[in-house]
């Protein structure tokens, strides 16, 4: 299996060191766990170095493996933007080319498929040109959008998947076409049971009857790459879901990816002009995700990682995976007997509080995005369920994305810059995240960002929603050379989809009213020192300390802790399941106070700012300080915090002496 992995420009130990540098919580990192697995399997990975973003042994790797400059540059750029290694890379243009050309008659097959694709797409394009020439291009948009969706279905699974991706890429396709292509995410025909059952038996190496006592006569769900059945394990009587891949799909996918990239090489000039990147890069992003979804062993790993991340969260249910019955084409996992989120009445009848359920759903989504860096990329209504015990359940982990610690911190930077209305830095954040090419002049984008944010946030939490913001953002990316990296298109889709589910269950739901308390708690209590650096940025604006903002953060954080101290989705309180919950009941501000004390003594700039904050306008702000203390006095154990600060005192003294000696040496 090692032979199908991509080229190496750094070994797994490099990844271990880099993730440790990135994250003080590296022991909980999904990338670290995957790297350890990779090391056991002797798998290496391609990556950029932490500081400069240059592949550590890129030139040697290229010489050894004979990679072409174009393909290697595109993949290196993806790694640089991510800031992490990909230990289980399934895709490179060379792998695709070798897979396609190794079979007999491959040239003829490519030519015939190429003619089919070019003919159908060319005919569609000529219709668009004709519409434009006769001046009816706008009035026939609904028809042409529907025609494009049907065309992609006719061209097969690769194009269906491409249509699903385009449904979330406003930088490539206009919004009315995106809305039509969204239908592809739910409306895909299934293939015959007999073929599916034969594939299952081939992967199991034994008859169905030997493993399952019964199996559903029809599919439970069908998607572009596979379909799902319900079955019962003969040995244990447990109900399971069997996900089985479409027959003969792998060679079709490889062939189409080869043709996609060949076509992209002719469109590089246009793509660089419109998006600031070459078209091959977009195909490489698409190819990576597609081949990952095609291997169900990777989805099994995703399931294990989600189980590990949420193992201590009593509000989230992740299905167990049965790896002994799973392979590259078949995945067997625990059956989730829940209520679809599109049926709020059934949820209420089950004794679940809708507001509470939405609260834990938003909290789970934000934990995936900002805490774990591994998030569900396709949380549509068919993949999210309400369990009768109040938990939220996720299924289908083929489409997930990883955000490095670096990317998470830049996202938080962007939020801080938005709060402080620093739009120039927001524009620079776009470059750091890969939306803009390095060196791009961000000056024209700054006023557009300011208009979008002020128009959306100025209405307040009651009217704010992600769809209105992304609608305006779509216009921005259509008018400027902005490319949305694949992982962030998944972030956008994930947030939009989950907000849509919230609106279905409760039309007047306020997403940010639930999200803000979680973010406030993270800023105040997260053990990552980098987050508390962002907290300092939030609390100071134009050199002035924002007392009211600090009070609001504490109030919101306390609200989040109070809500999540028990499962808020359960209407019946004081049940045994509620008593069994082991969750935090108070804000743990110990690390924050310790860091604050250290910063006060060690950082002269912070010390000066805090002293100025207490003496603004030529008066002592004792009243504000007392108000803040009253907000947290019931949340902290003063003696315990004092002991922790005292234990940390030698470190503070050491840092103070080092800082003083450095200043003396620099002055000398």
XYZ file of C-alpha atoms in Angstrom:
668
model
C 0.000 0.000 0.000
C 2.974 2.301 0.549
C 3.577 2.498 -3.192
C 0.509 4.626 -3.836
C 1.510 7.364 -1.434
C 2.935 10.563 -2.772
C 6.460 11.854 -2.940
C 8.449 12.769 0.134
C 10.068 16.084 0.887
C 10.205 15.498 4.639
C 9.991 12.463 6.854
C 7.401 11.841 9.519
C 9.712 12.867 12.405
C 9.859 16.322 10.791
C 6.086 16.429 11.016
C 6.191 15.451 14.678
C 8.601 18.246 15.483
C 6.698 20.821 13.486
C 3.306 20.072 15.001
C 4.880 20.210 18.449
C 6.205 23.670 17.613
C 2.865 24.774 16.241
C 0.689 23.594 19.081
C 1.209 23.413 22.843
C -1.592 20.859 22.805
C 0.195 18.611 20.342
C -0.724 15.483 22.306
C -4.344 16.054 21.246
C -3.519 16.909 17.633
C -5.111 14.849 14.899
C -2.038 15.422 12.750
C 0.269 14.119 15.455
C -1.828 10.978 15.839
C -1.834 10.456 12.084
C 1.899 11.032 11.917
C 2.469 8.345 14.536
C 0.334 5.968 12.493
C 2.286 6.923 9.399
C 5.588 6.268 11.159
C 4.387 2.803 12.178
C 3.428 2.110 8.568
C 6.702 3.631 7.283
C 4.833 6.252 5.285
C 6.504 9.591 4.562
C 4.871 12.841 3.601
C 5.246 15.999 1.598
C 5.409 19.262 3.478
C 6.695 22.781 3.811
C 8.961 23.846 6.635
C 7.471 25.732 9.535
C 9.146 29.095 9.184
C 9.776 29.910 5.558
C 7.321 27.540 3.912
C 10.001 26.008 1.658
C 10.106 22.218 1.220
C 12.947 20.894 3.357
C 14.396 18.503 0.764
C 12.307 19.503 -2.242
C 15.125 19.563 -4.797
C 16.486 16.164 -3.740
C 13.001 14.696 -3.742
C 12.334 16.001 -7.241
C 15.604 14.593 -8.520
C 14.966 11.198 -6.951
C 11.396 10.863 -8.136
C 11.529 12.708 -11.433
C 8.619 14.983 -10.663
C 7.771 17.688 -13.170
C 8.310 21.287 -12.048
C 4.692 22.318 -12.597
C 3.106 19.518 -10.606
C 5.603 19.698 -7.779
C 5.227 23.466 -7.494
C 1.448 23.182 -7.241
C 1.608 20.521 -4.532
C 4.293 22.414 -2.623
C 2.112 25.530 -2.721
C -0.780 23.556 -1.208
C 1.479 22.337 1.599
C 2.847 25.833 2.224
C -0.691 27.219 2.557
C -1.705 24.421 4.917
C 1.433 24.710 7.040
C 1.340 20.929 7.704
C 2.450 17.639 6.207
C -0.107 15.279 4.692
C 1.038 11.849 5.915
C -1.479 9.876 3.836
C -1.293 11.711 0.521
C -3.040 9.658 -2.127
C -2.663 12.104 -4.983
C -0.002 13.525 -7.221
C -0.178 14.130 -10.996
C 2.511 11.474 -11.447
C 0.503 8.855 -9.554
C -2.552 9.673 -11.676
C -0.589 9.562 -14.938
C 1.047 6.230 -14.090
C -2.286 4.689 -13.071
C -3.934 5.805 -16.305
C -1.159 4.821 -18.718
C -0.377 1.403 -17.189
C -3.461 -0.287 -18.626
C -3.815 -1.673 -22.147
C -5.683 0.493 -24.585
C -5.269 3.484 -22.288
C -4.436 5.900 -25.098
C -7.552 4.951 -27.054
C -9.692 5.140 -23.917
C -8.291 8.594 -23.107
C -8.922 9.825 -26.628
C -12.519 8.598 -26.660
C -13.230 10.015 -23.203
C -11.526 13.280 -24.130
C -13.653 13.593 -27.252
C -16.805 12.869 -25.218
C -15.932 15.516 -22.624
C -14.813 18.172 -25.109
C -17.840 17.581 -27.343
C -20.395 17.846 -24.536
C -18.759 20.764 -22.747
C -17.996 22.492 -26.051
C -21.626 22.186 -27.138
C -22.755 23.623 -23.802
C -20.224 26.471 -24.070
C -21.371 27.292 -27.607
C -24.927 27.619 -26.284
C -23.706 30.095 -23.655
C -21.876 32.107 -26.332
C -24.993 32.125 -28.523
C -27.107 33.320 -25.571
C -24.651 36.168 -25.024
C -24.562 37.183 -28.691
C -28.360 37.389 -28.989
C -28.644 39.196 -25.647
C -30.641 36.613 -23.729
C -27.855 35.305 -21.459
C -29.481 36.540 -18.237
C -33.036 35.425 -18.929
C -32.052 31.797 -19.662
C -29.780 31.389 -16.615
C -32.183 29.040 -14.719
C -32.473 26.791 -17.778
C -28.716 26.774 -18.489
C -27.925 26.083 -14.829
C -30.301 23.098 -14.855
C -28.794 21.963 -18.153
C -25.300 22.084 -16.628
C -26.416 19.953 -13.662
C -27.898 17.315 -15.957
C -24.779 17.377 -18.143
C -22.514 16.707 -15.155
C -24.735 13.786 -14.108
C -24.487 12.303 -17.620
C -20.687 12.624 -17.657
C -20.315 10.454 -14.560
C -19.142 10.459 -10.922
C -16.047 12.649 -11.433
C -18.182 15.398 -12.893
C -20.899 14.967 -10.257
C -18.194 15.439 -7.628
C -16.821 18.430 -9.535
C -20.327 19.920 -9.592
C -20.620 19.433 -5.826
C -17.311 21.257 -5.382
C -18.346 24.084 -7.733
C -21.500 24.510 -5.645
C -19.193 25.967 -2.969
C -16.757 27.927 -5.153
C -17.971 31.496 -5.732
C -14.473 32.339 -6.963
C -15.073 30.090 -9.995
C -18.816 30.094 -10.730
C -21.641 32.594 -10.251
C -24.176 32.226 -7.446
C -27.273 31.221 -9.472
C -25.352 28.284 -10.968
C -24.023 27.371 -7.505
C -27.563 27.114 -6.159
C -28.579 24.709 -8.921
C -25.487 22.543 -8.459
C -26.296 22.169 -4.754
C -28.988 19.668 -5.852
C -26.178 17.281 -6.799
C -25.327 16.875 -3.117
C -28.575 15.004 -2.429
C -30.036 13.735 -5.698
C -27.797 10.947 -7.076
C -29.168 7.655 -8.520
C -28.154 4.339 -6.896
C -26.694 1.244 -8.561
C -28.183 -2.322 -8.364
C -28.129 -4.269 -5.079
C -26.659 -7.366 -6.710
C -23.523 -5.463 -7.734
C -23.218 -3.809 -4.311
C -23.559 -7.145 -2.477
C -20.939 -8.744 -4.733
C -18.460 -5.937 -3.915
C -19.115 -6.409 -0.180
C -18.487 -10.158 -0.423
C -15.279 -9.607 -2.425
C -13.898 -7.237 0.229
C -15.044 -9.445 3.124
C -13.697 -12.589 1.488
C -16.785 -14.523 2.608
C -20.546 -14.667 1.912
C -22.813 -11.939 3.277
C -24.720 -14.501 5.352
C -21.561 -15.383 7.259
C -21.174 -11.845 8.616
C -24.675 -10.339 8.576
C -27.882 -11.948 9.789
C -29.917 -9.504 7.693
C -29.384 -6.617 5.297
C -31.808 -4.039 3.899
C -33.329 -4.799 0.513
C -32.814 -1.218 -0.679
C -30.321 1.570 -0.216
C -30.687 3.922 2.745
C -28.772 6.670 0.928
C -26.906 7.106 -2.367
C -24.075 9.503 -3.198
C -21.728 10.185 -6.093
C -19.094 7.657 -4.963
C -21.128 5.046 -3.081
C -24.324 4.046 -1.303
C -25.393 2.835 2.151
C -27.278 -0.222 3.449
C -28.472 -1.164 6.926
C -27.515 -4.573 8.289
C -27.238 -6.615 11.497
C -24.007 -8.341 12.553
C -24.551 -12.064 12.999
C -22.003 -12.415 15.804
C -23.255 -9.643 18.104
C -26.704 -8.625 16.831
C -25.569 -5.002 16.491
C -27.095 -2.862 13.771
C -24.557 -1.392 11.381
C -24.388 0.815 8.298
C -22.534 -0.588 5.275
C -21.079 1.951 2.877
C -20.115 0.404 -0.458
C -18.305 2.058 -3.343
C -19.681 2.310 -6.862
C -18.340 -0.453 -9.152
C -15.367 0.256 -11.418
C -15.210 3.860 -10.259
C -11.467 4.070 -9.543
C -10.120 3.848 -13.130
C -12.818 6.305 -14.250
C -11.762 8.790 -11.560
C -8.056 8.480 -12.424
C -8.731 8.864 -16.146
C -10.888 11.948 -15.632
C -8.369 13.543 -13.246
C -5.666 13.061 -15.875
C -7.848 14.773 -18.477
C -8.848 17.543 -16.037
C -5.224 18.411 -15.371
C -4.284 18.239 -19.043
C -7.088 20.667 -19.845
C -6.089 22.871 -16.873
C -2.591 23.289 -18.304
C -4.150 25.166 -21.250
C -6.146 27.437 -18.912
C -3.316 28.527 -16.613
C -3.031 31.977 -18.163
C -6.720 32.770 -17.688
C -6.738 31.303 -14.169
C -3.708 33.318 -13.045
C -5.317 36.484 -14.387
C -8.713 35.854 -12.772
C -7.806 33.964 -9.571
C -4.124 34.670 -8.985
C -3.198 30.963 -9.265
C -2.821 28.420 -12.040
C -5.708 26.124 -12.933
C -3.586 23.054 -12.209
C -3.530 24.017 -8.532
C -7.338 23.957 -8.410
C -7.374 20.525 -10.070
C -4.761 19.274 -7.585
C -6.904 20.438 -4.653
C -9.907 18.667 -6.164
C -7.915 15.522 -6.969
C -6.518 15.229 -3.437
C -9.940 15.377 -1.804
C -11.516 13.060 -4.380
C -8.931 10.297 -4.014
C -9.108 10.575 -0.222
C -12.874 10.024 -0.378
C -12.316 7.094 -2.720
C -10.334 5.151 -0.089
C -12.617 4.046 2.747
C -9.614 3.108 4.907
C -8.945 6.855 5.199
C -12.559 7.451 6.185
C -12.117 4.809 8.901
C -9.130 6.804 10.189
C -11.257 9.963 10.131
C -13.847 8.203 12.259
C -11.198 7.137 14.771
C -9.881 10.703 14.976
C -13.362 12.152 15.555
C -14.001 9.514 18.220
C -10.778 10.509 19.960
C -11.556 14.234 19.758
C -15.062 13.907 21.212
C -14.393 11.058 23.649
C -14.958 13.334 26.669
C -17.866 15.284 25.209
C -21.194 13.914 26.492
C -23.203 15.957 23.959
C -21.741 14.445 20.751
C -22.150 10.946 19.295
C -19.650 9.571 16.758
C -20.309 6.043 15.382
C -17.854 3.235 16.053
C -16.064 1.784 13.021
C -15.677 -1.983 12.478
C -12.282 -2.097 10.777
C -12.248 -5.909 10.696
C -15.111 -5.796 8.174
C -13.925 -2.715 6.265
C -11.550 -2.101 3.369
C -10.863 0.319 0.542
C -14.312 -0.185 -1.031
C -16.462 -1.156 1.970
C -16.893 0.598 5.321
C -18.912 -0.886 8.183
C -19.821 1.405 11.071
C -22.256 1.613 13.945
C -25.848 2.345 12.910
C -27.076 5.697 14.210
C -30.727 5.511 15.235
C -31.504 9.212 15.406
C -33.991 11.799 14.229
C -33.278 13.817 11.110
C -32.613 17.467 11.824
C -35.123 18.412 9.138
C -37.947 17.166 11.407
C -38.124 19.615 14.352
C -41.568 18.315 15.380
C -40.232 14.775 15.884
C -37.322 16.213 17.858
C -39.713 18.038 20.190
C -41.892 14.931 20.587
C -38.781 12.994 21.655
C -38.426 15.346 24.636
C -35.508 17.282 23.167
C -35.308 21.034 23.620
C -34.681 22.546 20.170
C -32.817 25.601 21.486
C -30.573 23.398 23.602
C -29.931 21.008 20.721
C -28.936 23.902 18.460
C -26.600 25.168 21.168
C -24.704 21.883 21.390
C -24.665 21.650 17.577
C -23.031 25.081 17.187
C -20.614 24.297 20.027
C -19.612 20.983 18.388
C -19.067 22.710 15.032
C -16.878 25.421 16.577
C -14.850 22.857 18.520
C -14.106 21.037 15.271
C -13.043 24.230 13.535
C -11.169 26.186 16.222
C -10.093 23.551 18.736
C -9.387 20.297 16.896
C -8.633 21.652 13.425
C -10.378 18.566 11.977
C -13.922 19.285 10.865
C -16.774 17.592 9.028
C -16.777 18.992 5.496
C -20.276 17.887 4.488
C -22.706 18.344 7.424
C -25.889 18.362 5.323
C -29.224 17.328 6.946
C -28.723 13.680 5.968
C -25.461 13.518 7.912
C -26.581 15.063 11.222
C -29.073 13.469 13.630
C -30.610 14.194 17.014
C -30.227 11.243 19.384
C -33.062 10.586 21.819
C -30.712 11.190 24.731
C -30.126 14.758 23.492
C -26.757 14.215 21.802
C -25.954 15.380 18.281
C -24.703 12.594 15.990
C -22.559 12.866 12.851
C -22.213 10.309 10.053
C -20.288 10.149 6.727
C -16.677 11.158 7.365
C -15.335 10.814 3.835
C -15.184 14.555 3.321
C -13.248 16.132 6.174
C -10.619 18.858 6.208
C -7.672 19.680 8.426
C -6.632 23.142 9.589
C -3.145 23.524 11.009
C -2.528 25.350 14.269
C -1.109 28.144 12.118
C -4.301 28.412 10.055
C -6.476 28.353 13.183
C -4.477 31.170 14.704
C -4.741 33.253 11.531
C -8.517 32.685 11.522
C -8.676 33.917 15.104
C -6.482 36.858 14.071
C -9.045 37.674 11.379
C -11.838 37.625 13.986
C -9.789 39.895 16.272
C -9.080 42.278 13.401
C -12.792 42.331 12.548
C -13.693 43.119 16.169
C -11.100 45.907 16.194
C -12.211 47.061 12.703
C -8.657 46.710 11.395
C -9.532 45.975 7.770
C -6.005 46.389 6.413
C -4.836 43.520 8.633
C -7.941 41.512 7.664
C -6.849 41.814 4.027
C -3.345 40.650 4.973
C -4.914 37.671 6.774
C -6.424 36.653 3.427
C -2.935 36.499 1.939
C -1.615 34.468 4.895
C -4.483 31.973 4.489
C -3.890 31.513 0.743
C -6.914 33.460 -0.587
C -4.553 35.934 -2.281
C -1.204 35.292 -3.938
C 1.826 36.559 -1.987
C 2.698 40.081 -3.069
C -0.845 40.956 -4.155
C -1.736 44.610 -3.567
C -4.515 44.438 -0.951
C -5.280 48.174 -1.073
C -8.342 47.860 -3.386
C -9.777 45.055 -1.222
C -9.703 46.948 2.087
C -12.726 49.225 1.359
C -14.717 46.229 0.090
C -14.020 44.249 3.272
C -14.977 47.233 5.393
C -18.258 47.656 3.516
C -19.125 43.955 3.836
C -18.370 43.713 7.546
C -19.879 47.012 8.652
C -23.031 46.431 6.628
C -23.439 42.937 8.126
C -22.242 43.463 11.698
C -23.778 46.915 12.007
C -27.244 45.388 12.137
C -26.357 43.567 15.343
C -26.633 39.908 16.299
C -30.370 39.801 15.637
C -29.985 40.260 11.870
C -26.504 38.819 11.309
C -26.247 35.573 9.350
C -23.487 33.870 7.407
C -25.507 33.602 4.214
C -25.801 37.374 3.873
C -22.072 37.810 4.569
C -21.012 35.070 2.145
C -23.372 36.453 -0.502
C -21.517 39.763 -0.361
C -18.184 37.942 -0.134
C -19.077 35.987 -3.278
C -19.333 39.280 -5.169
C -15.930 40.296 -3.777
C -14.153 37.123 -4.921
C -15.834 37.378 -8.321
C -14.419 40.892 -8.829
C -10.914 40.416 -7.381
C -8.183 37.791 -7.969
C -9.210 35.774 -4.905
C -9.028 31.984 -4.803
C -10.806 30.130 -2.025
C -8.555 27.226 -0.923
C -10.379 23.917 -0.828
C -10.245 23.550 2.952
C -11.791 26.996 3.432
C -14.487 26.355 0.847
C -15.381 23.401 3.090
C -15.363 25.709 6.138
C -17.748 28.094 4.372
C -20.001 25.264 3.219
C -19.956 23.691 6.683
C -20.989 26.938 8.393
C -23.644 27.743 5.793
C -25.105 24.240 5.867
C -25.282 24.110 9.643
C -26.766 27.590 9.808
C -29.375 26.419 7.273
C -30.221 23.434 9.491
C -30.584 25.804 12.440
C -32.986 27.996 10.463
C -35.000 24.920 9.440
C -35.428 23.926 13.073
C -35.942 27.463 14.343
C -36.499 30.231 11.744
C -35.501 33.046 14.120
C -32.348 31.284 15.355
C -29.369 33.616 15.955
C -26.192 31.702 15.140
C -23.814 34.306 16.571
C -25.731 34.580 19.839
C -24.741 30.959 20.473
C -21.275 31.179 18.895
C -20.092 34.270 20.764
C -20.225 32.700 24.274
C -18.134 29.748 23.068
C -15.528 32.029 21.445
C -15.442 34.203 24.585
C -14.800 31.143 26.753
C -12.026 29.978 24.413
C -10.316 33.370 24.527
C -10.467 33.498 28.321
C -9.664 29.897 29.238
C -7.820 28.109 26.409
C -4.418 26.777 27.566
C -2.833 27.878 24.273
C -0.776 31.026 25.082
C -1.194 32.236 21.492
C -4.930 32.626 22.091
C -4.302 34.812 25.118
C -2.086 37.003 22.964
C -5.198 37.507 20.819
C -7.141 38.255 24.009
C -4.760 41.131 24.738
C -5.333 42.446 21.198
C -9.099 42.296 21.725
C -8.927 44.141 25.035
C -6.850 47.013 23.677
C -8.124 49.257 20.887
C -6.138 52.291 19.737
C -4.023 51.939 22.888
C -7.039 52.116 25.212
C -8.175 49.268 27.457
C -11.735 48.127 26.700
C -13.229 47.537 30.156
C -16.725 46.959 28.806
C -15.453 44.429 26.280
C -13.733 42.451 29.060
C -16.944 42.431 31.114
C -18.944 41.258 28.079
C -16.455 38.463 27.391
C -16.700 37.228 30.988
C -20.521 37.360 30.960
C -20.677 35.453 27.652
C -18.124 32.864 28.794
C -20.072 32.259 32.013
C -23.228 31.851 29.921
C -21.540 29.168 27.807
C -20.292 27.266 30.867
C -23.727 27.457 32.511
C -25.472 26.118 29.402
C -22.981 23.321 28.740
C -22.647 22.217 32.392
C -25.500 19.827 31.582
C -26.886 18.685 28.252
C -29.086 21.668 27.321
C -30.997 19.577 24.792
C -32.693 17.468 27.466
C -35.968 18.962 28.662
C -36.185 16.613 31.670
C -33.596 17.701 34.219
C -31.915 15.789 37.041
C -32.043 12.484 35.182
C -29.358 9.877 35.737
C -27.771 10.729 32.389
C -27.532 14.359 33.449
C -25.950 13.393 36.769
C -23.390 11.268 34.947
C -22.144 14.184 32.853
C -18.581 15.112 33.754
C -18.223 18.632 32.427
C -16.832 21.893 33.719
C -19.101 23.907 35.995
C -16.973 27.048 36.298
C -14.647 29.144 34.181
C -11.103 27.867 34.666
C -9.177 31.144 34.599
C -6.062 29.804 36.313
C -3.855 29.758 33.201
C -5.158 33.152 32.096
C -4.359 34.747 35.464
C -0.916 33.099 35.530
C -0.176 34.387 32.028
C -1.474 37.829 32.965
C 0.833 37.989 35.977
C 3.795 36.810 33.892
C 3.091 39.357 31.149
C 2.744 42.153 33.704
C 6.179 41.460 35.182
C 8.066 40.457 32.037
C 6.575 42.487 29.180
C 7.324 46.168 29.658
C 4.923 47.193 26.900
C 1.996 45.272 28.415
C 2.864 46.557 31.891
C 2.797 50.134 30.631
C -0.522 49.562 28.838
C -2.161 48.012 31.907
C -0.954 50.803 34.177
C -2.269 53.345 31.673
C -5.572 51.456 31.569
C -5.923 51.843 35.340
C -5.137 55.584 35.159
C -6.930 56.639 31.950
C -8.301 60.192 31.907
C -6.168 61.027 34.978
C -8.213 58.875 37.335
C -7.914 55.446 38.933
C -10.304 52.941 37.381
C -10.850 51.051 40.616
C -14.603 50.798 40.045
C -14.148 48.972 36.727
C -11.613 46.656 38.326
C -14.041 45.852 41.137
C -16.838 45.179 38.610
C -14.617 42.685 36.774
C -13.678 40.983 40.045
C -17.343 40.634 41.045
C -18.028 38.878 37.740
C -15.376 36.219 38.354
C -15.276 35.876 42.145
C -17.788 33.004 42.121
C -15.876 31.268 39.310
C -12.354 31.063 40.742
C -10.797 29.570 43.856
C -8.532 32.413 44.999
C -6.251 30.304 47.260
C -5.708 27.717 44.507
C -4.948 30.391 41.916
C -2.552 32.087 44.352
C -0.725 28.776 44.846
C -0.443 28.286 41.055
C 0.871 31.827 40.578
C 3.381 31.283 43.395
C 4.570 28.027 41.768
C 5.068 29.911 38.531
C 6.968 32.728 40.254
C 10.503 31.262 39.693
C 9.760 31.024 35.962
C 8.550 34.614 35.965
C 11.734 35.761 37.748
C 13.877 33.840 35.262
C 12.041 35.375 32.288
C 12.330 38.809 33.889
C 16.092 38.416 34.376
C 16.530 37.135 30.813
C 14.542 40.067 29.471
C 16.580 42.508 31.569
C 19.909 40.965 30.503
C 18.913 41.063 26.830
C 17.983 44.747 27.116
C 21.320 45.530 28.850
C 23.291 43.654 26.188
C 21.402 45.312 23.357
C 21.989 48.752 24.913
C 25.654 47.941 25.279
